[in-house]
Each structure stands twice: as structure tokens, then as C-alpha cells.
Coordinates of C-alpha atoms in Angstrom, one line a residue:
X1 CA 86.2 55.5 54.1
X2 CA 85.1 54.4 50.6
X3 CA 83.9 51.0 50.3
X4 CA 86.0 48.5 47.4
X5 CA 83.2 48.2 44.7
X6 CA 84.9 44.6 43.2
X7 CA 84.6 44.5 39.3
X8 CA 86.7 43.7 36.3
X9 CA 89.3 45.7 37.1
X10 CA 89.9 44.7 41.0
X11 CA 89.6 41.0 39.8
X12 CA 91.8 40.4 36.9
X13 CA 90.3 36.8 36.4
X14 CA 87.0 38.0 36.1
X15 CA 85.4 38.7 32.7
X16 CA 83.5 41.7 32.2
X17 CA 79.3 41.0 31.3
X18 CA 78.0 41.7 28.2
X19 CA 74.3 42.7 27.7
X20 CA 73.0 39.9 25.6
X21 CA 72.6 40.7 22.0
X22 CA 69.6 42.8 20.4
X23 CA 67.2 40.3 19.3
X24 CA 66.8 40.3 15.3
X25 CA 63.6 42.1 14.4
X26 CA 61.3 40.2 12.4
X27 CA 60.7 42.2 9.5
X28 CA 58.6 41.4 6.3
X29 CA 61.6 42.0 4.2
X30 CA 61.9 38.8 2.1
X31 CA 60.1 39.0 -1.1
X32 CA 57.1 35.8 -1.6
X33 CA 56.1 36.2 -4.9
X34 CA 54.0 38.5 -6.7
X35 CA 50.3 39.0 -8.7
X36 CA 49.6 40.8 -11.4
X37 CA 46.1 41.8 -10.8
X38 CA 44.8 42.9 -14.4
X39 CA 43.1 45.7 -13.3
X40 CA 45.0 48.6 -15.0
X41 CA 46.9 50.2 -12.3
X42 CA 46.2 49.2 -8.8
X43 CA 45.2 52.1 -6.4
X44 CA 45.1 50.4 -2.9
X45 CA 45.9 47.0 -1.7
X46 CA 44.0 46.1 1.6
X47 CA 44.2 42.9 4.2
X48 CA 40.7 41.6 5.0
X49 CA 39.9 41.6 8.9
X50 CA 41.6 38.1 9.5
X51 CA 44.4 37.9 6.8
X52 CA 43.4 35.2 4.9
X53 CA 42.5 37.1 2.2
X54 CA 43.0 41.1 0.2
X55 CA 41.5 43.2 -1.8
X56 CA 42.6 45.0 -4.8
X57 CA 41.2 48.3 -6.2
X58 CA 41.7 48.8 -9.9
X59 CA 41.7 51.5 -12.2
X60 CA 39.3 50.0 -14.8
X61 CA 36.4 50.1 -11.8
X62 CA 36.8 46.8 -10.3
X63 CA 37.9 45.5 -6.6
X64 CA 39.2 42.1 -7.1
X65 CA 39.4 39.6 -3.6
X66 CA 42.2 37.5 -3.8
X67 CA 43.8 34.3 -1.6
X68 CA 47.1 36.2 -1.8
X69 CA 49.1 33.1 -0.7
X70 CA 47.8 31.1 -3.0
X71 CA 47.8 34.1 -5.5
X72 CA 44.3 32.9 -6.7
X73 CA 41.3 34.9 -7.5
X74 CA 38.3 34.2 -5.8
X75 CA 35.9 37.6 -6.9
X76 CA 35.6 40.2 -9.1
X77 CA 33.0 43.2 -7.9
X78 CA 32.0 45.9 -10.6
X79 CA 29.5 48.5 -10.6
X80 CA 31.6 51.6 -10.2
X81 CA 31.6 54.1 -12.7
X82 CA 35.4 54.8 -12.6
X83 CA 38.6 54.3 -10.6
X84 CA 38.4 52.6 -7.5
X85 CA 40.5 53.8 -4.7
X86 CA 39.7 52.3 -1.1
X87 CA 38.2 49.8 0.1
X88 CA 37.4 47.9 3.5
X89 CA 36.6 44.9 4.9
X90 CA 33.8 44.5 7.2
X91 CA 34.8 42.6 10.5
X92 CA 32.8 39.0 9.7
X93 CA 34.4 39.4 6.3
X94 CA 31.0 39.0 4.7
X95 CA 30.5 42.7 3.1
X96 CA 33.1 45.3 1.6
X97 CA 33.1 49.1 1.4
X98 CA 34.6 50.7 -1.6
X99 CA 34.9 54.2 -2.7
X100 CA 35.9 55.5 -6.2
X101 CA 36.2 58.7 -8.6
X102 CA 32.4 58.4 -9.1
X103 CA 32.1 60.3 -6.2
X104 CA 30.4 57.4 -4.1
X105 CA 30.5 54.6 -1.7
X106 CA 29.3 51.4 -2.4
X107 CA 28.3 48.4 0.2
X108 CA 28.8 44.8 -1.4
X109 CA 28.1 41.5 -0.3
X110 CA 31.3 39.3 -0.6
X111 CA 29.7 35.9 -1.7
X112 CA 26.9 37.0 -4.1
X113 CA 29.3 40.3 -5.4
X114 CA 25.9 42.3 -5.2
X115 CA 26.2 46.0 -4.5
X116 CA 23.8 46.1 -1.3
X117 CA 23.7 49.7 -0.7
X118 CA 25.1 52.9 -3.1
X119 CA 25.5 56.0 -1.3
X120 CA 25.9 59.5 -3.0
X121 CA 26.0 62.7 -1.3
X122 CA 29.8 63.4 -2.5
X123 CA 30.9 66.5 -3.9
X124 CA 33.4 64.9 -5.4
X125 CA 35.9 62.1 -5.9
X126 CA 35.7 59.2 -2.3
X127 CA 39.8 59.1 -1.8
X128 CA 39.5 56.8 1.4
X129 CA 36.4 54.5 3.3
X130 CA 36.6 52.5 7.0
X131 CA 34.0 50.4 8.5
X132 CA 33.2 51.4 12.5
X133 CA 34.7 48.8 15.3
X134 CA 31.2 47.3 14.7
X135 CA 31.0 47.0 10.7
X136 CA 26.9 49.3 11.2
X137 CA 28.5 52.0 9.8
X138 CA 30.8 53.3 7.0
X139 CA 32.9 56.7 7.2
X140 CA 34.6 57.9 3.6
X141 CA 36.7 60.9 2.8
X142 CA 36.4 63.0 0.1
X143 CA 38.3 65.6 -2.1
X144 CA 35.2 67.9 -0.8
X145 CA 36.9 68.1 2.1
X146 CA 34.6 66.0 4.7
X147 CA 34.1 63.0 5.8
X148 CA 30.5 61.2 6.3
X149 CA 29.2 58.4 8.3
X150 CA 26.7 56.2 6.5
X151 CA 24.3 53.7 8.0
X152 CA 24.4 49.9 6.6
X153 CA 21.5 49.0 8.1
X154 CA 19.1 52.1 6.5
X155 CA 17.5 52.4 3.6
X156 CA 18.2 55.6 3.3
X157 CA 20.8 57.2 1.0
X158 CA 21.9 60.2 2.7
X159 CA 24.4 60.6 5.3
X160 CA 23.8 60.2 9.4
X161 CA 27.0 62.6 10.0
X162 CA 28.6 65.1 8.1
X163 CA 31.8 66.3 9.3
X164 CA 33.7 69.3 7.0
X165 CA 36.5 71.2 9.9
X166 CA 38.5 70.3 7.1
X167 CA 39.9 72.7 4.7
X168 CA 40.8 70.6 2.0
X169 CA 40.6 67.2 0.4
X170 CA 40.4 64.1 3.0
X171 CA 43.7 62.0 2.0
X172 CA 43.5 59.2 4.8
X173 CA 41.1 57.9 7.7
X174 CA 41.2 55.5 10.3
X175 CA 38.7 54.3 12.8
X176 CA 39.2 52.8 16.2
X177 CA 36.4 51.9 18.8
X178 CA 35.5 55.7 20.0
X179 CA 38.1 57.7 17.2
X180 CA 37.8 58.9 13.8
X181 CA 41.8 59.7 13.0
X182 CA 41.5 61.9 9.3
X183 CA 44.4 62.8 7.7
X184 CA 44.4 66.2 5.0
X185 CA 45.7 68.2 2.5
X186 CA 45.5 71.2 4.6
X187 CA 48.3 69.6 6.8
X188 CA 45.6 68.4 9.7
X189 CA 45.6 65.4 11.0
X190 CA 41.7 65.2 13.4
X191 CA 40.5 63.2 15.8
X192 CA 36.8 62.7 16.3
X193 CA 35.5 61.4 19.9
X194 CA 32.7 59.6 19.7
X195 CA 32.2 59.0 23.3
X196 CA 32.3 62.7 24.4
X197 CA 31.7 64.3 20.6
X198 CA 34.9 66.7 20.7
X199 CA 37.3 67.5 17.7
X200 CA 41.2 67.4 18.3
X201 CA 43.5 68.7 15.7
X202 CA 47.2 68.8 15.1
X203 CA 48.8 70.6 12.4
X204 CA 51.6 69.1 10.7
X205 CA 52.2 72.0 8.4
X206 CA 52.4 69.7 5.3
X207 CA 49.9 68.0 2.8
X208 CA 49.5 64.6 4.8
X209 CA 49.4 61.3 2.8
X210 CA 48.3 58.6 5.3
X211 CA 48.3 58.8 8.8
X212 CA 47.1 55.6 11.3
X213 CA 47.3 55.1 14.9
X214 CA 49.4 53.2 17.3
X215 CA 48.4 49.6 18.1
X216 CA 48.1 51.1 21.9
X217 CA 46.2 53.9 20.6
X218 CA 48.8 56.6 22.1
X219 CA 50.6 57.9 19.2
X220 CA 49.8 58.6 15.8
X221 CA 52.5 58.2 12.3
X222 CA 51.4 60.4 9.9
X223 CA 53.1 60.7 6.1
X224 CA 53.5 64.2 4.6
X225 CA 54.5 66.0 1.3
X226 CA 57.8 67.0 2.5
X227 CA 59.6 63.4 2.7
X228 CA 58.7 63.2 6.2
X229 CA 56.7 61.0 8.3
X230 CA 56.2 61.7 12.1
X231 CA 55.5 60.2 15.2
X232 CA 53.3 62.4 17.3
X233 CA 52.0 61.7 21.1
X234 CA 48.0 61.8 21.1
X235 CA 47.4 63.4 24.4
X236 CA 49.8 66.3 24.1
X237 CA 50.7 66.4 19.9
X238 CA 54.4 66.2 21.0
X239 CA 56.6 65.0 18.0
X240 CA 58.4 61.4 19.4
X241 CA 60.0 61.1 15.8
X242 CA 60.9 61.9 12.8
X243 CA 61.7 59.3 10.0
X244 CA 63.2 60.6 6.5
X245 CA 65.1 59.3 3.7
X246 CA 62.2 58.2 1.4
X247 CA 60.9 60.0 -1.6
X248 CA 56.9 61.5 -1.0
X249 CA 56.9 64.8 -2.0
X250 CA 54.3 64.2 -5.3
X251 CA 51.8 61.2 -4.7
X252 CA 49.6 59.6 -2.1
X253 CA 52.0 57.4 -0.3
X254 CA 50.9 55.2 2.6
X255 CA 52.9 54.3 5.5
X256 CA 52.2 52.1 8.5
X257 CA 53.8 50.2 11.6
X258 CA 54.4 46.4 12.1
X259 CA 53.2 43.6 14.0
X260 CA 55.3 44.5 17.1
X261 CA 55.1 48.5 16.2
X262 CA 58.7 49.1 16.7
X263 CA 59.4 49.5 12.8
X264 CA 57.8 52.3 10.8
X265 CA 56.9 50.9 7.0
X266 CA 56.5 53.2 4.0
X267 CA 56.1 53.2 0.3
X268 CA 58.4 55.5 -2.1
X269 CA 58.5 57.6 -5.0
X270 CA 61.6 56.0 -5.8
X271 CA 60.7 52.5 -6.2
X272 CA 61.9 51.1 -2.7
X273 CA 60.2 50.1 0.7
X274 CA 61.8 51.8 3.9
X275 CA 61.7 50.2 7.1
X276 CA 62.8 52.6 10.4
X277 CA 63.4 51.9 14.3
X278 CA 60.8 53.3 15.3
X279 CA 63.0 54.5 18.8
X280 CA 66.4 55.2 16.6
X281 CA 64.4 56.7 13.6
X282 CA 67.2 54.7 11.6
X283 CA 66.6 52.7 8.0
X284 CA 66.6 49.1 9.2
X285 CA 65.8 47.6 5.8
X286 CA 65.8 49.0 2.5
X287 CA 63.8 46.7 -0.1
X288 CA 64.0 47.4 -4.1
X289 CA 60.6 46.6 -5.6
X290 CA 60.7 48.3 -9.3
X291 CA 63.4 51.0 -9.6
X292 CA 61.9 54.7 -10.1
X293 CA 58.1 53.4 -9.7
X294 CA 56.0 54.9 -7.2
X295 CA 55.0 51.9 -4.1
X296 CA 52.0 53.5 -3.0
X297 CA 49.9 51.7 -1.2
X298 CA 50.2 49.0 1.7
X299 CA 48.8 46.7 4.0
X300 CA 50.3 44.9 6.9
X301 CA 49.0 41.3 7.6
X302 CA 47.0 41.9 11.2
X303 CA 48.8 38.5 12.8
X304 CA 51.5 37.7 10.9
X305 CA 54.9 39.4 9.6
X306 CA 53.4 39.7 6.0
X307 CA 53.0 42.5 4.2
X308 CA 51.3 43.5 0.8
X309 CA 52.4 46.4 -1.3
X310 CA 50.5 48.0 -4.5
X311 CA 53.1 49.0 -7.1
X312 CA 52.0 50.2 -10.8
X313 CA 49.6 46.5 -12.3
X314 CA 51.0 44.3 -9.4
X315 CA 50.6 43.5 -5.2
X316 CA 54.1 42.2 -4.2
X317 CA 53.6 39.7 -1.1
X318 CA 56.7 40.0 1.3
X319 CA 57.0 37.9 4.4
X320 CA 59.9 37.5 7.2
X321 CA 62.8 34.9 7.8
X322 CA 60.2 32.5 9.4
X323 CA 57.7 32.7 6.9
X324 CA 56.6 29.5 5.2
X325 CA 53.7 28.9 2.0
X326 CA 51.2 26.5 3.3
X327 CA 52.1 22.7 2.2
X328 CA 49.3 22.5 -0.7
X329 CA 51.1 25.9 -2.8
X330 CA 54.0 24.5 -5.6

């Protein structure tokens, strides 16, 4: 005998339960305001380490450090020789890293705007620059394919670490507390352990753009030439996703995750920001910034659902439903 399993059907008066409703994600898809920055075209917009401030990098040689709610200017830093490209943050917010088309790295003080340190040893033009967990030590990447670890606290010029596996230029780095994560145009993404000094490498098969990790550290999303970006598993290099629809198949476009990582952000060649499930790999949110111009470069506010993106002379500040301007902004 079967038993009577009692549901909607067996008791007409009954109404069937419904699994509450998916909770709205809270996306950075309202439009704040924006700056223009008066440095020529902006090459990267970057969040310092609490949020309360950005940095700019310009193509007339200056990194500008802004109060981006308040869309003030607090410092202008000059000294390179020409475009700027990346720059960093250290964790106390007191110093910045910068790279640039003069083939070096620079180490600034933030309140006196004085270059503390200028390290050559480039080949070639610095595309991207991290500070370590600990802010001792900066890592850049450069078109002559490797990436090098220099020591803030030497007087020395010349690199600690020199690290070339790569075949081609460096296009993206990140740094967590024992991984160096290095995106390239030979289609590599590598990861450097610093605890046990091994190499890891995935090939992607495409020139990558910008690749980052996973707030948990277990996946990495990783931005290539061929309109795609890809979730990949660290441990085994299984691909978990595959998000498409944007336009990257020419310049460097960064994409990243937000606050919660369950969206995947990117910039476009064709003028829009795309915002993905990260499980569905569906466009949540499609978000117009300036029709057929290229939104290259972002940064995603480390506490907040803010975002900054870098688009031609302008950083576009957007926020999420809940977002409000501090009482003392018109």
C-alpha cells in the first residue's frame, strides 16, 4: 500500500506555496553625476583602499585624486614623462603607485605630491601596477612581457623579482595575500604563489584584457579579445561561465564583480555598461553611458554599491536604488 501524500490537489481548500520572490539585486545602475577630469583622455579610474576617495590617470601625464562624491579635486601629481595608465593606492592611503608610457613606475606621497621613489628597469611601456597585501612592495606589468616586484622601502632602483613566463605584453594584474593573478596578450592568465614559489597557468586562447579574482579567492573572471569574459575555477581551470553580448574585440576593457559577486560588470566598445548573473550568465542591466564610445576602465567601490567608470575626458559615478549624497553636497 501506498501512503496518501496530502497536497493541493487532495485538499481543494488548500492553496499551493509559493517560494518567496527573488530578492532585487542591488546593482550600481543609477547614474550620480559625472566629472570631467581635464586630463585629456582618462586611461584608468581607480577606488582608493577605503572608498572615500579615486584616482584618475590622464593622458597629458598627470594622476589627479579626487573626492568623487563631492566631485572635488583635492591633488594633482606630475612627473611622468607621458601617458599615465595605472595606478594604485597603498593600504593607509598615504602613497600611490603609478605607471605610464615612460616606461616606469613611480612611488608618490599623497599629501606632499612628491615622487618618493622612480623605478626604471622597463623595456617598455608599464600597462598596469598593484601594491602587495602589505603596501612594501609594488608589482607592474609591462608590454616587455614581465612583471617586477619593487621594494618601497630600498634605495635601490632595480627590481627584487623579475618574472617573464609571459610571452607577450602584461595587460592586467592583481595581487592578493600569497597570489600574483597576471593577465596577457598571449591569452595566459598566471598565478604566482608566494607561499610555496610555483607558477600556475591557464590558457584562455584569446588576448586577455583584465582579469581579477573572486572575493573568496576560488575563481577567477577574466575579459578577452573575442567578446567574451569567463568564469574559471582556480583549483582545476574549469570554465563555470561564460558571459557575452558586449563589444571587446579592439581595446583594453576592464571588467570586474560586485559587492556581493553574483553580478559580473564590464565596460564596452559600444558605449554601454553590461551587468550579468553571474549563475544565469544573463544581462541584468544594460546602462547607456555615451553611444559608440569605448567605457574602458572601472572601479567598484570596496563597501558600497558604487561604481566608477572612465569613458573618453570624464569618470561617470553610478550608485544603486539606496544610494544617497551626503547632506553637505547641493
Amino acid at each position: 500500500m501506498f501512503g496518501v501524500v496530502e497536497g493541493p490537489a487532495n485538499r481543494p481548500d488548500a492553496k499551493e506555496e509559493k517560494a518567496p520572490p527573488k530578492a532585487k539585486p542591488r546593482l550600481p545602475a543609477n547614474l550620480i553625476h559625472f566629472i570631467d577630469c581635464n586630463q585629456g583622455a582618462v586611461r584608468a579610474v581607480r577606488f582608493n583602499g577605503d572608498g572615500n576617495y579615486c584616482l584618475t590617470c590622464g593622458n597629458d601625464k598627470s594622476i589627479k585624486l579626487w573626492n568623487p562624491e563631492k566631485q572635488m579635486l583635492i591633488k594633482k601629481y606630475t612627473g611622468h614623462g607621458y601617458d599615465v595608465l595605472d595606478a594604485a593606492s597603498s593600504n593607509d592611503n598615504c602613497q600611490i603607485a603609478s605607471c605610464g608610457s615612460d616606461k616606469s613606475v613611480m612611488y608618490w606621497d599623497v599629501a606632499s605630491g612628491q615622487i618618493i621613489r622612480r623605478f626604471r628597469g622597463h623595456a617598455g611601456r608599464v600597462n598596469c601596477v598593484q601594491f602587495n597585501e602589505e603596501s612594501t612592495v609594488i608589482l607592474s606589468g609591462s608590454v616587455d612581457s614581465s612583471i617586477r616586484a619593487w621594494d618601497c622601502r630600498s634605495k635601490k632602483g632595480s627590481a627584487i623579482q623579475i618574472m617573464d613566463e609571459a610571452k607577450d605584453s602584461i595587460s592586467a594584474l592583481q595581487v592578493s595575500d600569497h597570489e600574483i593573478l597576471s593577465g596577457s596578450i598571449d591569452g595566459k592568465i598566471r598565478r604566482y604563489d608566494l607561499r610555496i614559489g610555483s607558477m600556475h597557468s591557464d590558457n584562455i586562447g584569446s588576448a586577455i584584457t583584465s582579469t581579477c579574482f573572486t572575493k573568496d579567492g576560488q575563481c577567477t573572471l577574466t575579459s578577452t579579445h573575442d567578446n567574451t569574459i569567463r568564469l574559471l575555477d582556480v583549483a582545476t581551470g574549469e570554465m563555470l561561465g561564460e558571459y557575452m553580448g558586449h563589444k571587446n574585440a579592439k581595446y583594453m576593457i576592464e571588467c570586474a564583480l560586485n559587492r556581493k559577486d553574483d553580478h559580473v560588470i564590464s565596460g564596452s566598445e559600444d558605449g554601454h555598461i553590461y551587468m550579468w548573473d553571474l549563475v544565469e550568465a544573463s544581462v541584468t542591466k544594460k546602462l547607456l553611458v555615451k553611444r559608440n564610445k569605448v567605457i574602458h576602465s572601472l572601479s567598484m567601490h570596496p563597501e558600497k554599491d558604487v561604481m566608477l567608470v572612465a569613458c573618453e575626458n570624464k569618470i561617470y559615478m553610478f550608485a544603486d536604488d539606496f544610494y544617497e549624497l551626503p547632506d553637505n553636497i547641493a
